[in-house]
Amino acid sequence: MSSAAGPVLKQPVKLACIQLASGADKQANLQRAAEHVEKAAAKGNKIVVLPECFNSPYGTKYFPQYAETLLPSPPPAEQAPSFHALAKMASDNNVYLVGGSIPEFNPDTKKHYNTSLIFGPDGSLLASHRKVHLFDIDIPGKVTFRESDVLSPGNKVTIVDLPEYGKIAVAICYDLRFPELATIATRQGAFALIYPGAFNTTTGALHWRLLGQARAVDNQIYVALCSPARDVNADYVAWGHSLVVDPMAKVLVEADENETIVEWELETEKIAEPRRNIPLNTQRRFDVYPDVNKGKIQFEEP
Ligand SMILES: NC(=O)CC(=O)C(=O)O
């Protein structure tokens, strides 16, 4: 559904990306995430974001090992410790929590997914997003990765309504490279595109910041990218550099590669002004590009 009014941020809101250093111990990762969510909340952040695969190392061999079964929802505690830890982090700290992503297993279909769980301040699950575009690339001598060896893709654009603030869109890492998903989310009224992600030292150096700025300027809304901290001893070395970009594509805050929290207050007028001054929203020519999906099609997921 297209939002005639465009993206709306109802009031200023502080957003934090936690650039978490995580390792092989899931319980320790959850504990560390909880400590950082508490720190971010204590500084007034109301939307807190964790990185992709924050509860495990990132790699196809790890997905089945760390996967949790998330259905039925809410799942039994022993089946989904990360789900329950995230719910508690959100409710203990009264924040909206974009819970990075975790590997998910659906025992009915026998499929694995890379899934982000989004919780409200009361600890209830508001939405989940399964990575739509799987990270299958081969840059010889640099980085080869095939998520599709193990994972299945999600098949929807994920918009989450935060009643006091407005709508956010959540997608995961490689999804950032696909502008269509971002523009559909924007037309549905999202004021921010939030991507837990884990680019690497090859593609991160080339494209992470550029893509964050590109999605922001394409859509004239905020973009937040949340990476794990870099661990040079990991199988997959994350780029780090979590950042927040404004609707004019200015990078407002950016981490280096170390564990840290980046935060920024998002402002209503910072969205409204560029949209008044450069009114892309009313100038689109869908008559010239009729193959563009105007965001009406949503697929149900099992
Ligand atoms: N890890 C990803 O999903 C994406 C990535 O690293 C890239 O696009 O580059």
XYZ file of N, CA and C in Angstrom, residues 15-22 32-41 43 45 47-51 54 197 208 225-231 239-244 253-264:
159
model
N 18.037 6.563 18.431
C 18.279 5.201 17.932
C 19.740 4.839 18.191
N 19.960 3.622 18.650
C 21.325 3.150 18.900
C 21.582 1.855 18.147
N 22.764 1.765 17.537
C 23.240 0.497 16.954
C 24.338 -0.038 17.859
N 24.170 -1.254 18.300
C 25.178 -1.866 19.173
C 26.118 -2.698 18.310
N 27.344 -2.229 18.202
C 28.348 -2.973 17.414
C 28.995 -3.991 18.362
N 28.342 -5.134 18.441
C 28.660 -6.123 19.479
C 29.836 -7.007 19.077
N 30.692 -7.295 20.053
C 31.737 -8.313 19.857
C 31.161 -9.627 20.350
N 30.879 -10.536 19.431
C 30.343 -11.823 19.883
C 31.252 -12.944 19.414
N 26.121 -10.497 26.881
C 26.820 -9.285 26.449
C 25.859 -8.331 25.727
N 24.992 -8.919 24.912
C 23.992 -8.091 24.222
C 23.101 -7.397 25.248
N 22.690 -8.149 26.275
C 21.801 -7.567 27.304
C 22.485 -6.394 28.011
N 23.766 -6.558 28.308
C 24.486 -5.456 28.983
C 24.532 -4.208 28.093
N 24.743 -4.424 26.808
C 24.834 -3.268 25.903
C 23.461 -2.636 25.648
N 22.428 -3.451 25.592
C 21.085 -2.874 25.421
C 20.764 -2.005 26.641
N 21.132 -2.480 27.806
C 20.885 -1.697 29.030
C 21.639 -0.360 28.967
N 22.891 -0.416 28.519
C 23.690 0.822 28.397
C 23.041 1.789 27.410
N 22.605 1.252 26.269
C 22.004 2.119 25.241
C 20.714 2.740 25.764
N 19.930 1.940 26.466
C 18.655 2.458 27.000
C 18.910 3.519 28.058
N 21.036 5.667 28.096
C 21.375 6.935 27.450
C 20.194 7.510 26.669
N 18.120 5.980 24.478
C 17.752 5.414 23.174
C 16.468 4.600 23.307
N 14.998 3.151 20.308
C 15.088 2.085 19.299
C 16.528 1.579 19.361
N 16.666 0.310 19.677
C 18.003 -0.257 19.846
C 18.155 -1.413 18.853
N 19.306 -1.438 18.190
C 19.519 -2.405 17.107
C 20.748 -3.248 17.426
N 20.631 -4.542 17.220
C 21.765 -5.467 17.360
C 22.209 -5.917 15.960
N 23.406 -6.484 15.858
C 23.911 -6.882 14.534
C 23.349 -8.210 13.999
N 24.073 -12.031 15.834
C 24.763 -11.540 17.037
C 24.952 -12.648 18.078
N 23.593 -6.051 9.852
C 24.373 -6.530 8.712
C 25.758 -6.944 9.136
N 29.792 -0.606 2.012
C 28.907 -0.497 3.185
C 28.353 0.913 3.337
N 22.759 1.122 9.860
C 23.426 -0.156 9.571
C 24.148 -0.603 10.834
N 23.870 -1.816 11.283
C 24.442 -2.284 12.553
C 25.247 -3.564 12.333
N 26.560 -3.454 12.491
C 27.492 -4.567 12.240
C 27.988 -5.168 13.549
N 28.443 -6.422 13.499
C 29.240 -6.915 14.627
C 30.580 -6.168 14.652
N 31.229 -6.160 15.817
C 32.603 -5.665 15.894
C 33.499 -6.637 15.128
N 34.650 -6.135 14.694
C 35.556 -6.989 13.917
C 36.343 -7.931 14.831
N 36.385 -9.200 14.434
C 37.204 -10.181 15.145
C 38.127 -10.785 14.090
N 33.200 -6.148 8.878
C 33.735 -4.815 8.588
C 33.584 -3.877 9.789
N 32.531 -4.028 10.556
C 32.267 -3.043 11.612
C 31.636 -1.805 10.995
N 32.011 -0.611 11.504
C 31.575 0.663 10.928
C 30.057 0.850 10.936
N 29.423 0.416 12.012
C 27.986 0.694 12.152
C 27.770 2.195 11.994
N 26.655 2.546 11.395
C 26.459 3.980 11.123
C 24.981 4.344 11.014
N 24.754 5.650 11.113
C 23.416 6.204 10.887
C 23.566 7.311 9.835
N 26.872 9.521 12.147
C 27.759 8.914 13.134
C 28.202 7.575 12.567
N 29.468 7.240 12.776
C 29.999 5.984 12.237
C 31.043 5.440 13.198
N 30.958 4.158 13.483
C 31.935 3.502 14.363
C 33.200 3.177 13.584
N 34.255 2.827 14.316
C 35.386 2.163 13.668
C 35.086 0.666 13.690
N 36.070 -0.197 13.837
C 35.797 -1.639 13.779
C 35.592 -2.270 15.158
N 35.778 -1.491 16.220
C 35.745 -2.061 17.567
C 34.349 -2.063 18.184
N 34.220 -2.824 19.257
C 32.918 -2.867 19.941
C 32.567 -1.479 20.475
N 31.347 -1.045 20.182
C 30.911 0.280 20.615
C 29.409 0.412 20.378
N 28.876 1.537 20.810
C 27.475 1.855 20.500
C 27.468 3.175 19.739
N 26.828 3.210 18.566
C 26.635 4.497 17.893
C 25.175 4.886 18.040
N 24.948 6.167 18.262
C 23.574 6.607 18.520
C 23.325 7.971 17.897
N 22.060 8.229 17.627
C 21.685 9.532 17.054
C 20.207 9.785 17.322
